[in-house]
Amino acid sequence: MVSETKRQKKWYQIQWYADVDTPQDRKLINKLDLLIVPYAVLSYWVKYLDQSNLNNAYVAGLKEDLGFQGNELVQLQTFYIIGAVTGQIPFMFLFTYLPMHWTIPFLDIAWGIFTLLQYRVNSYAELAAYRFLVGWFEAAFFPAMHYVFGSWYRGDEIARRGGIFYVGLSLGTLTSGLIQAGASARLDGVHGLAGWRWMYIICAIITIPIGILGYFVIPGTPEHPNRLVLRQEDIDRASERLKRSGHVSYGKFKFPNLWSIVKKPQFWAIILVDVLFWNAGVHTSAGTFLLWIKSLKRFSPARVNELGTIAPALGIFYTLFICFASDLVLGPAWAITLAHAWNIVGLIILTIWKVPEAALWFAFSTIYASSAPPPERAFTLVLINAISQSSTAWTPLLVFRTVEAPRFPKGFPFALACAILLIIATHALRLYIRHRDPGVEFTTGVPEEESDSAERADGGETAQPKSQRDKKVDDSSE
């Protein structure tokens, strides 16, 4: 039996590059980081800015101006989810055919246009249509960016870059609150427009230029590269790096591939985990924190939105900590466990509800921990993401009905149960994969290669998985 050629690094040995990366590799990694990561953060920021601004507008006067009395808020959120789910399906088949440096900016600009149009709404039906279209064009962004990440980076390099990327989620929600607070305080009534209408105009002014920027900075994929920013030498080196690690980035999706995917038991196991993931954090998108602050009846609309930024601001820390820990120290399963253990603490308090007000402030400040650990989403297919997210189109209608705000007697216990089951299901899936493939490592995501592996890589030989090398050695010894 050959000796172990890969071992996991201890936390104090962690560095940004792997030991096998040559100086030329590191120069390429830096270039890709500067092209992909800042744009990913900006786009994810405006995505969540345009997704969450409905909650901020609702507590800043939209409810009263449009005459909402019942569950219109949760219904409008459902229209967004329906758009976000149905929009993923066509792009699942188009990702491998369309250049990503054209596709992603087009989506960004399109949802920016429909964000702008929301400033002029005067009815529930009109707003519902715009929310659906914003969701439809935003639908493919998350899997598209992960498709780009996976086209240029090894598996052990993605999560810490994803951790920076995911900051956009909390940053978008935070910024939406600050923009609405400023619009309510300074623009309400200017040119005859309410403050919440100005917020949609400002959000669109931010979103559309970022979409245009994408045409000039997104590197595309090795199969459809953006030659404005990459040389052929860069593309060849990136492809060779992925081949050395056994990574495949080419190949077009075809309908026959679908059956080979869905018949695998791990496909359905991952769907279960992902459904629980979405629903364990569904309270973050239901506007629960803002609705509770408004129910205190002590603050102006501007102040409500300012205070509502506390939770997403803390979410930035949660996201960076959990995603870097997943990639470098803990691995996905334990990162999910850590994040949702913190989420569970807050949900227990919110489920009890009859606690001191300070405890409720604390509990609401933990809710973005449920959005911090998306490692399992990073390796799921668009189809899995679409099926899982579709569950959140109907569960809020049952458990987070707007008329039950801010107590949500069914919603918080439901999210609590999902968080607990998520931890259990994640470790069950982890054990199943370990049993099926004993060679899989789970402790950290950063491999430390032995020197012989590095020499083979420098010499241009394609590195193979350990199990295949062992098999060749065993076969030759017979």
Coordinates of N, CA and C in Angstrom, one line a residue, residues 230-448:
L230 N -8.3 38.3 -20.0 CA -7.5 37.1 -19.9 C -6.7 36.8 -21.2
R231 N -5.4 36.4 -21.0 CA -4.6 36.0 -22.1 C -4.8 34.5 -22.3
Q232 N -4.4 33.9 -23.4 CA -4.5 32.5 -23.6 C -3.6 31.8 -22.6
E233 N -2.5 32.4 -22.3 CA -1.6 31.8 -21.3 C -2.3 31.6 -19.9
D234 N -3.1 32.6 -19.5 CA -3.9 32.5 -18.3 C -4.9 31.4 -18.4
I235 N -5.6 31.2 -19.5 CA -6.6 30.2 -19.6 C -6.0 28.8 -19.6
D236 N -4.8 28.7 -20.3 CA -4.2 27.4 -20.3 C -3.7 27.0 -18.9
R237 N -3.1 27.9 -18.2 CA -2.6 27.6 -16.9 C -3.7 27.3 -15.9
A238 N -4.8 28.0 -16.0 CA -5.9 27.7 -15.1 C -6.5 26.3 -15.4
S239 N -6.6 26.0 -16.7 CA -7.1 24.6 -17.0 C -6.2 23.5 -16.5
E240 N -4.9 23.8 -16.6 CA -3.9 22.8 -16.2 C -4.0 22.6 -14.7
R241 N -4.2 23.7 -13.9 CA -4.3 23.6 -12.5 C -5.4 22.7 -12.1
L242 N -6.6 22.9 -12.8 CA -7.8 22.1 -12.4 C -7.6 20.6 -12.8
K243 N -6.9 20.4 -13.9 CA -6.7 19.0 -14.3 C -5.8 18.3 -13.3
R244 N -4.8 19.0 -12.8 CA -3.9 18.4 -11.8 C -4.6 17.9 -10.6
S245 N -5.7 18.7 -10.2 CA -6.4 18.3 -9.0 C -7.6 17.4 -9.3
G246 N -7.7 16.9 -10.6 CA -8.8 16.0 -10.9 C -10.1 16.7 -11.1
H247 N -10.1 18.0 -11.4 CA -11.3 18.8 -11.5 C -11.7 18.9 -13.0
V248 N -13.0 18.7 -13.3 CA -13.4 18.8 -14.7 C -14.3 20.0 -14.8
S249 N -14.0 21.0 -15.7 CA -14.8 22.2 -15.8 C -15.5 22.3 -17.1
Y250 N -15.2 21.4 -18.0 CA -15.8 21.5 -19.4 C -17.0 20.5 -19.5
G251 N -17.7 20.6 -20.6 CA -18.8 19.7 -20.9 C -20.1 20.4 -20.8
K252 N -21.0 20.1 -21.8 CA -22.3 20.8 -21.9 C -23.3 19.9 -21.3
F253 N -24.3 20.6 -20.7 CA -25.4 19.9 -20.0 C -26.4 19.4 -21.1
K254 N -26.7 18.1 -21.1 CA -27.7 17.6 -22.0 C -28.8 16.9 -21.2
F255 N -30.0 16.8 -21.8 CA -31.1 16.2 -21.1 C -30.9 14.8 -20.6
P256 N -30.2 13.9 -21.3 CA -29.9 12.6 -20.7 C -29.1 12.6 -19.4
N257 N -28.3 13.7 -19.2 CA -27.6 13.8 -18.0 C -28.5 13.9 -16.8
L258 N -29.7 14.4 -17.0 CA -30.7 14.6 -15.9 C -31.0 13.3 -15.2
W259 N -31.3 12.3 -15.9 CA -31.7 11.0 -15.3 C -30.5 10.4 -14.5
S260 N -29.3 10.5 -15.0 CA -28.2 10.0 -14.3 C -28.0 10.7 -13.0
I261 N -28.4 12.0 -12.9 CA -28.3 12.8 -11.7 C -29.4 12.4 -10.7
V262 N -30.6 12.4 -11.1 CA -31.7 12.3 -10.2 C -31.9 10.8 -9.6
K263 N -31.3 9.8 -10.3 CA -31.4 8.5 -9.8 C -30.4 8.1 -8.7
K264 N -29.5 9.1 -8.4 CA -28.6 8.8 -7.3 C -29.2 9.2 -6.0
P265 N -29.0 8.3 -5.0 CA -29.6 8.6 -3.7 C -29.0 9.9 -3.0
Q266 N -27.7 10.2 -3.3 CA -27.2 11.4 -2.7 C -27.8 12.6 -3.2
F267 N -28.4 12.6 -4.4 CA -29.1 13.7 -5.0 C -30.3 14.1 -4.0
W268 N -31.0 13.1 -3.7 CA -32.2 13.3 -2.8 C -31.8 13.7 -1.4
A269 N -30.7 13.1 -0.9 CA -30.2 13.4 0.4 C -29.8 14.9 0.5
I270 N -29.1 15.3 -0.6 CA -28.7 16.7 -0.6 C -29.9 17.7 -0.7
I271 N -30.9 17.3 -1.4 CA -32.2 18.0 -1.5 C -32.8 18.2 -0.1
L272 N -32.8 17.1 0.7 CA -33.3 17.2 2.0 C -32.5 18.2 2.9
V273 N -31.2 18.1 2.8 CA -30.4 19.0 3.6 C -30.6 20.5 3.1
D274 N -30.7 20.7 1.8 CA -30.9 22.0 1.3 C -32.3 22.6 1.6
V275 N -33.3 21.7 1.6 CA -34.7 22.2 2.0 C -34.7 22.7 3.4
L276 N -34.0 21.9 4.3 CA -33.9 22.3 5.7 C -33.1 23.6 5.8
F277 N -32.1 23.7 5.0 CA -31.2 24.9 5.1 C -32.1 26.2 4.8
W278 N -32.8 26.1 3.7 CA -33.6 27.3 3.3 C -34.6 27.6 4.3
N279 N -35.3 26.6 4.9 CA -36.4 26.8 5.8 C -35.9 27.2 7.2
A280 N -34.7 26.7 7.6 CA -34.1 27.1 8.9 C -33.8 28.6 8.9
G281 N -33.7 29.2 7.8 CA -33.4 30.7 7.7 C -34.5 31.5 7.1
V282 N -35.7 30.9 6.9 CA -36.8 31.6 6.2 C -37.2 32.8 7.0
H283 N -37.0 32.9 8.3 CA -37.4 34.0 9.1 C -36.6 35.3 8.7
T284 N -35.4 35.1 8.1 CA -34.6 36.3 7.8 C -35.3 37.1 6.6
S285 N -35.9 36.4 5.7 CA -36.5 37.0 4.5 C -37.9 37.5 4.8
A286 N -38.5 37.0 5.9 CA -39.9 37.4 6.2 C -40.1 38.7 6.8
G287 N -39.0 39.4 7.0 CA -39.0 40.8 7.6 C -39.4 40.8 9.1
T288 N -39.1 39.7 9.8 CA -39.5 39.5 11.2 C -38.9 40.6 12.1
F289 N -37.6 40.9 11.9 CA -37.0 41.9 12.8 C -37.6 43.3 12.6
L290 N -37.8 43.7 11.3 CA -38.3 45.0 11.1 C -39.8 45.1 11.6
L291 N -40.6 44.1 11.4 CA -41.9 44.1 11.8 C -42.0 44.2 13.3
W292 N -41.1 43.5 14.0 CA -41.1 43.6 15.5 C -40.7 45.0 16.0
I293 N -39.7 45.6 15.3 CA -39.3 46.9 15.7 C -40.4 47.9 15.5
K294 N -41.1 47.8 14.4 CA -42.2 48.7 14.1 C -43.3 48.5 15.1
S295 N -43.5 47.3 15.6 CA -44.6 47.0 16.5 C -44.4 47.6 17.9
L296 N -43.1 48.0 18.2 CA -42.9 48.7 19.4 C -43.4 50.1 19.5
K297 N -43.7 50.6 18.3 CA -44.4 51.9 18.2 C -43.6 53.0 19.0
R298 N -42.3 52.9 18.9 CA -41.5 53.9 19.6 C -40.6 54.7 18.6
F299 N -40.5 54.3 17.3 CA -39.5 54.8 16.4 C -40.2 55.3 15.1
S300 N -39.6 56.3 14.5 CA -40.0 56.8 13.2 C -39.6 55.8 12.1
P301 N -40.2 55.9 10.9 CA -39.8 54.9 9.8 C -38.3 54.9 9.6
A302 N -37.7 56.1 9.6 CA -36.3 56.1 9.3 C -35.5 55.4 10.4
R303 N -35.9 55.5 11.7 CA -35.2 54.9 12.8 C -35.5 53.4 12.8
V304 N -36.7 53.0 12.4 CA -37.0 51.5 12.3 C -36.0 50.9 11.3
N305 N -35.8 51.5 10.2 CA -34.9 50.9 9.2 C -33.4 51.0 9.6
E306 N -33.0 52.0 10.4 CA -31.7 52.1 10.9 C -31.4 50.9 11.9
L307 N -32.4 50.7 12.8 CA -32.2 49.6 13.8 C -32.3 48.3 13.1
G308 N -33.0 48.2 12.0 CA -33.1 46.9 11.3 C -31.8 46.4 10.7
T309 N -30.8 47.3 10.7 CA -29.5 46.9 10.1 C -28.6 46.2 11.1
I310 N -29.0 46.1 12.3 CA -28.2 45.5 13.3 C -27.9 44.0 13.0
A311 N -29.0 43.3 12.7 CA -28.8 41.9 12.4 C -28.0 41.6 11.2
P312 N -28.2 42.2 10.0 CA -27.4 42.0 8.8 C -25.9 42.4 9.0
A313 N -25.7 43.5 9.9 CA -24.3 43.9 10.1 C -23.6 42.8 10.9
L314 N -24.2 42.2 11.8 CA -23.6 41.0 12.5 C -23.5 39.8 11.6
G315 N -24.4 39.7 10.6 CA -24.4 38.7 9.6 C -23.1 38.7 8.8
I316 N -22.5 39.9 8.6 CA -21.3 39.9 7.8 C -20.2 39.2 8.6
F317 N -20.1 39.4 9.9 CA -19.1 38.6 10.7 C -19.4 37.2 10.7
Y318 N -20.7 36.8 10.8 CA -21.0 35.3 10.8 C -20.6 34.7 9.5
T319 N -20.9 35.4 8.4 CA -20.6 34.8 7.1 C -19.1 34.6 6.9
L320 N -18.3 35.6 7.2 CA -16.8 35.5 7.0 C -16.3 34.4 7.9
F321 N -16.7 34.4 9.2 CA -16.2 33.4 10.1 C -16.5 32.0 9.7
I322 N -17.8 31.8 9.4 CA -18.2 30.4 9.1 C -17.7 29.9 7.8
C323 N -17.7 30.7 6.8 CA -17.2 30.2 5.5 C -15.7 30.0 5.5
F324 N -14.9 30.9 6.1 CA -13.5 30.6 6.2 C -13.2 29.4 7.1
A325 N -13.9 29.3 8.1 CA -13.8 28.1 9.0 C -14.1 26.8 8.2
S326 N -15.1 26.9 7.4 CA -15.5 25.7 6.6 C -14.4 25.3 5.7
D327 N -13.8 26.3 5.0 CA -12.8 26.0 4.0 C -11.5 25.6 4.6
L328 N -11.1 26.2 5.7 CA -9.8 26.1 6.3 C -9.6 25.2 7.5
V329 N -10.7 25.1 8.3 CA -10.6 24.4 9.6 C -11.6 23.3 9.8
L330 N -12.9 23.6 9.7 CA -13.9 22.7 10.2 C -14.4 21.8 9.1
G331 N -14.5 22.2 7.9 CA -15.2 21.4 6.9 C -16.7 21.8 6.9
P332 N -17.4 21.5 5.8 CA -18.8 22.0 5.6 C -19.7 21.5 6.8
A333 N -19.7 20.2 7.1 CA -20.6 19.7 8.1 C -20.6 20.4 9.4
W334 N -19.4 20.6 9.9 CA -19.2 21.2 11.3 C -19.4 22.7 11.2
A335 N -19.1 23.3 10.0 CA -19.5 24.7 9.9 C -21.0 25.0 9.9
I336 N -21.7 24.1 9.3 CA -23.2 24.2 9.3 C -23.7 24.0 10.7
T337 N -23.1 23.0 11.4 CA -23.4 22.8 12.8 C -23.2 24.0 13.7
L338 N -22.0 24.6 13.6 CA -21.7 25.8 14.4 C -22.7 26.9 14.1
A339 N -22.9 27.2 12.9 CA -23.8 28.4 12.5 C -25.2 28.1 13.0
H340 N -25.7 26.9 12.8 CA -27.1 26.7 13.2 C -27.3 26.4 14.7
A341 N -26.2 26.1 15.4 CA -26.3 26.0 16.8 C -26.6 27.4 17.4
W342 N -25.9 28.4 16.8 CA -26.1 29.8 17.2 C -27.5 30.3 16.8
N343 N -27.9 29.9 15.6 CA -29.3 30.2 15.1 C -30.3 29.6 16.0
I344 N -30.1 28.4 16.5 CA -31.1 27.7 17.4 C -31.2 28.5 18.7
V345 N -30.1 29.0 19.2 CA -30.2 29.8 20.5 C -31.2 30.9 20.3
G346 N -31.1 31.7 19.2 CA -32.0 32.8 19.0 C -33.4 32.3 18.7
L347 N -33.6 31.2 18.0 CA -34.9 30.7 17.7 C -35.7 30.2 18.9
I348 N -34.9 29.6 19.9 CA -35.5 29.2 21.1 C -36.1 30.4 21.9
I349 N -35.4 31.5 21.9 CA -35.9 32.7 22.6 C -37.1 33.2 21.9
L350 N -37.0 33.3 20.6 CA -38.2 33.8 19.8 C -39.4 32.9 19.9
T351 N -39.2 31.6 20.0 CA -40.3 30.7 20.2 C -40.9 30.9 21.6
I352 N -40.1 31.0 22.6 CA -40.7 31.3 24.0 C -41.4 32.7 24.0
W353 N -40.8 33.7 23.4 CA -41.3 35.0 23.2 C -41.5 35.8 24.5
K354 N -42.1 35.3 25.5 CA -42.4 36.1 26.7 C -41.1 36.1 27.5
V355 N -40.2 36.9 27.1 CA -38.9 37.1 27.7 C -38.6 38.6 27.8
P356 N -37.6 39.1 28.6 CA -37.3 40.5 28.6 C -37.0 41.0 27.2
E357 N -37.4 42.3 26.9 CA -37.2 42.9 25.6 C -35.7 42.8 25.1
A358 N -34.8 42.9 26.1 CA -33.4 42.8 25.7 C -33.0 41.4 25.1
A359 N -33.7 40.4 25.6 CA -33.5 39.0 25.1 C -34.0 38.9 23.7
L360 N -35.1 39.6 23.4 CA -35.6 39.6 22.0 C -34.6 40.3 21.0
W361 N -34.0 41.5 21.5 CA -33.0 42.1 20.7 C -31.9 41.2 20.4
F362 N -31.4 40.5 21.4 CA -30.3 39.5 21.2 C -30.7 38.4 20.3
A363 N -31.9 37.9 20.4 CA -32.4 36.8 19.6 C -32.4 37.2 18.1
F364 N -33.0 38.4 17.9 CA -33.1 38.8 16.5 C -31.7 39.1 15.9
S365 N -30.7 39.4 16.8 CA -29.4 39.6 16.3 C -28.7 38.4 15.8
T366 N -29.2 37.2 16.2 CA -28.6 35.9 15.8 C -29.1 35.4 14.5
I367 N -30.2 36.0 13.9 CA -30.9 35.3 12.8 C -30.1 35.2 11.6
Y368 N -29.1 36.1 11.3 CA -28.3 35.9 10.1 C -27.3 34.9 10.2
A369 N -27.1 34.2 11.3 CA -26.3 33.0 11.4 C -26.8 31.9 10.5
S370 N -28.1 31.9 10.3 CA -28.8 30.9 9.4 C -28.4 31.1 8.0
S371 N -27.9 32.3 7.6 CA -27.5 32.6 6.2 C -26.0 32.4 6.0
A372 N -25.3 32.2 7.1 CA -23.8 32.2 7.0 C -23.2 31.0 6.4
P373 N -23.8 29.8 6.6 CA -23.1 28.6 6.1 C -23.6 28.0 4.9
P374 N -23.3 28.5 3.7 CA -23.9 27.9 2.5 C -22.9 26.9 1.8
P375 N -22.0 26.2 2.5 CA -21.1 25.3 1.8 C -21.8 24.2 1.1
E376 N -22.9 23.7 1.7 CA -23.6 22.6 1.0 C -24.3 23.1 -0.2
R377 N -24.6 24.4 -0.3 CA -25.2 25.0 -1.5 C -24.1 25.1 -2.6
A378 N -22.8 25.3 -2.2 CA -21.8 25.5 -3.2 C -21.6 24.3 -4.1
F379 N -21.9 23.1 -3.6 CA -21.7 21.9 -4.5 C -23.0 21.3 -5.0
T380 N -24.2 21.9 -4.7 CA -25.4 21.4 -5.2 C -25.6 21.9 -6.6
L381 N -26.4 21.2 -7.4 CA -26.7 21.6 -8.7 C -27.8 22.6 -8.7
V382 N -28.0 23.3 -9.8 CA -29.0 24.3 -9.9 C -30.4 23.6 -9.7
L383 N -30.6 22.4 -10.1 CA -31.8 21.7 -10.0 C -32.1 21.5 -8.5
I384 N -31.1 21.1 -7.7 CA -31.3 20.9 -6.3 C -31.6 22.3 -5.6
N385 N -30.9 23.3 -6.0 CA -31.2 24.6 -5.4 C -32.6 25.1 -5.8
A386 N -33.1 24.8 -7.0 CA -34.4 25.2 -7.4 C -35.5 24.5 -6.6
I387 N -35.3 23.1 -6.5 CA -36.3 22.3 -5.8 C -36.3 22.7 -4.3
S388 N -35.2 22.9 -3.7 CA -35.1 23.3 -2.3 C -35.7 24.7 -2.0
Q389 N -35.3 25.6 -2.8 CA -35.8 27.0 -2.6 C -37.3 27.1 -2.9
S390 N -37.8 26.2 -3.7 CA -39.3 26.2 -4.0 C -40.1 26.0 -2.8
S391 N -39.5 25.3 -1.8 CA -40.3 25.0 -0.5 C -40.6 26.3 0.2
T392 N -39.7 27.3 0.0 CA -39.9 28.6 0.7 C -41.0 29.5 0.0
A393 N -41.5 29.0 -1.1 CA -42.6 29.7 -1.7 C -43.9 29.5 -1.0
W394 N -44.1 28.4 -0.3 CA -45.3 28.1 0.4 C -45.2 28.0 1.9
T395 N -44.1 27.7 2.4 CA -44.0 27.5 3.9 C -44.3 28.9 4.6
P396 N -43.7 30.0 4.1 CA -44.0 31.3 4.8 C -45.5 31.6 4.8
L397 N -46.2 31.2 3.7 CA -47.7 31.5 3.7 C -48.4 30.8 4.8
L398 N -47.8 29.7 5.3 CA -48.5 28.9 6.3 C -48.0 29.4 7.7
V399 N -46.7 29.7 7.9 CA -46.2 29.9 9.2 C -45.7 31.3 9.5
F400 N -45.5 32.1 8.5 CA -45.1 33.5 8.7 C -46.1 34.5 8.1
R401 N -47.3 34.3 8.4 CA -48.4 35.1 7.9 C -48.2 36.5 8.5
T402 N -48.3 37.6 7.6 CA -48.1 38.9 8.1 C -49.0 39.3 9.2
V403 N -50.2 38.9 9.2 CA -51.2 39.3 10.3 C -50.8 38.7 11.6
E404 N -49.8 37.7 11.7 CA -49.4 37.2 12.9 C -48.1 37.8 13.5
A405 N -47.7 38.9 12.7 CA -46.5 39.6 13.2 C -46.8 40.4 14.5
P406 N -45.8 40.6 15.3 CA -44.4 40.1 15.2 C -44.2 38.8 15.9
R407 N -45.2 38.3 16.5 CA -45.0 37.1 17.4 C -44.7 35.8 16.5
F408 N -45.4 35.7 15.4 CA -45.3 34.5 14.5 C -45.2 33.2 15.3
P409 N -46.3 32.8 16.0 CA -46.3 31.6 16.9 C -46.1 30.3 16.2
K410 N -46.3 30.3 14.9 CA -46.0 29.0 14.1 C -44.6 29.2 13.4
G411 N -44.2 30.4 13.1 CA -43.1 30.5 12.2 C -41.8 30.2 12.9
F412 N -41.5 30.8 14.1 CA -40.3 30.6 14.8 C -40.1 29.1 15.3
P413 N -41.1 28.5 15.8 CA -40.9 27.0 16.1 C -40.6 26.2 14.8
F414 N -41.3 26.6 13.7 CA -41.0 25.8 12.5 C -39.5 26.0 12.1
A415 N -39.0 27.2 12.1 CA -37.6 27.5 11.7 C -36.7 26.8 12.7
L416 N -37.0 26.7 14.0 CA -36.2 26.0 15.0 C -36.2 24.6 14.7
A417 N -37.3 23.9 14.4 CA -37.3 22.5 14.0 C -36.4 22.2 12.8
C418 N -36.5 23.1 11.8 CA -35.7 22.9 10.6 C -34.2 23.0 10.9
A419 N -33.9 24.0 11.8 CA -32.4 24.1 12.1 C -31.9 22.9 12.8
I420 N -32.7 22.3 13.7 CA -32.2 21.1 14.5 C -32.1 20.0 13.5
L421 N -33.1 19.8 12.6 CA -33.1 18.7 11.7 C -32.0 18.9 10.7
L422 N -31.7 20.1 10.3 CA -30.6 20.4 9.4 C -29.3 19.8 9.9
I423 N -29.0 20.1 11.2 CA -27.7 19.6 11.8 C -27.7 18.1 11.7
I424 N -28.8 17.4 12.1 CA -28.9 16.0 12.1 C -28.7 15.4 10.7
A425 N -29.4 16.0 9.7 CA -29.4 15.5 8.3 C -28.0 15.8 7.7
T426 N -27.3 16.9 8.1 CA -26.0 17.2 7.5 C -25.0 16.1 7.9
H427 N -25.0 15.7 9.2 CA -24.1 14.7 9.7 C -24.5 13.3 9.2
A428 N -25.7 13.1 9.0 CA -26.1 11.8 8.4 C -25.6 11.7 7.0
L429 N -25.7 12.8 6.2 CA -25.2 12.8 4.9 C -23.7 12.6 4.9
R430 N -23.0 13.3 5.8 CA -21.6 13.2 6.0 C -21.1 11.8 6.2
L431 N -21.8 11.1 7.1 CA -21.5 9.7 7.4 C -21.7 8.8 6.3
Y432 N -22.8 9.1 5.5 CA -23.1 8.2 4.4 C -22.0 8.4 3.3
I433 N -21.6 9.6 3.0 CA -20.6 9.8 2.0 C -19.2 9.2 2.5
R434 N -18.9 9.3 3.8 CA -17.7 8.7 4.3 C -17.7 7.2 4.2
H435 N -18.9 6.6 4.5 CA -19.1 5.2 4.3 C -18.9 4.7 2.9
R436 N -19.5 5.5 2.0 CA -19.5 5.2 0.6 C -18.1 5.4 0.0
D437 N -17.4 6.4 0.4 CA -16.0 6.7 -0.1 C -15.1 7.0 1.1
P438 N -14.5 6.0 1.7 CA -13.7 6.2 2.9 C -12.6 7.2 2.7
G439 N -12.2 7.5 1.5 CA -11.1 8.3 1.2 C -11.4 9.8 1.3
V440 N -12.7 10.1 1.5 CA -13.1 11.5 1.5 C -12.6 12.2 2.8
E441 N -12.0 13.4 2.8 CA -11.6 14.1 4.0 C -12.7 15.1 4.4
F442 N -12.9 15.3 5.7 CA -14.0 16.2 6.1 C -13.4 17.2 7.1
T443 N -12.2 17.1 7.6 CA -11.8 18.0 8.7 C -11.6 19.4 8.2
T444 N -10.8 19.6 7.1 CA -10.6 20.9 6.6 C -10.7 20.9 5.1
G445 N -10.7 22.0 4.5 CA -10.8 22.0 3.0 C -9.5 22.2 2.4
V446 N -8.4 22.5 3.1 CA -7.1 22.9 2.5 C -6.2 21.7 2.5
P447 N -5.8 21.1 1.4 CA -4.9 20.0 1.4 C -3.5 20.4 1.5
E448 N -2.7 19.6 2.2 CA -1.2 19.9 2.2 C -0.6 18.7 1.5

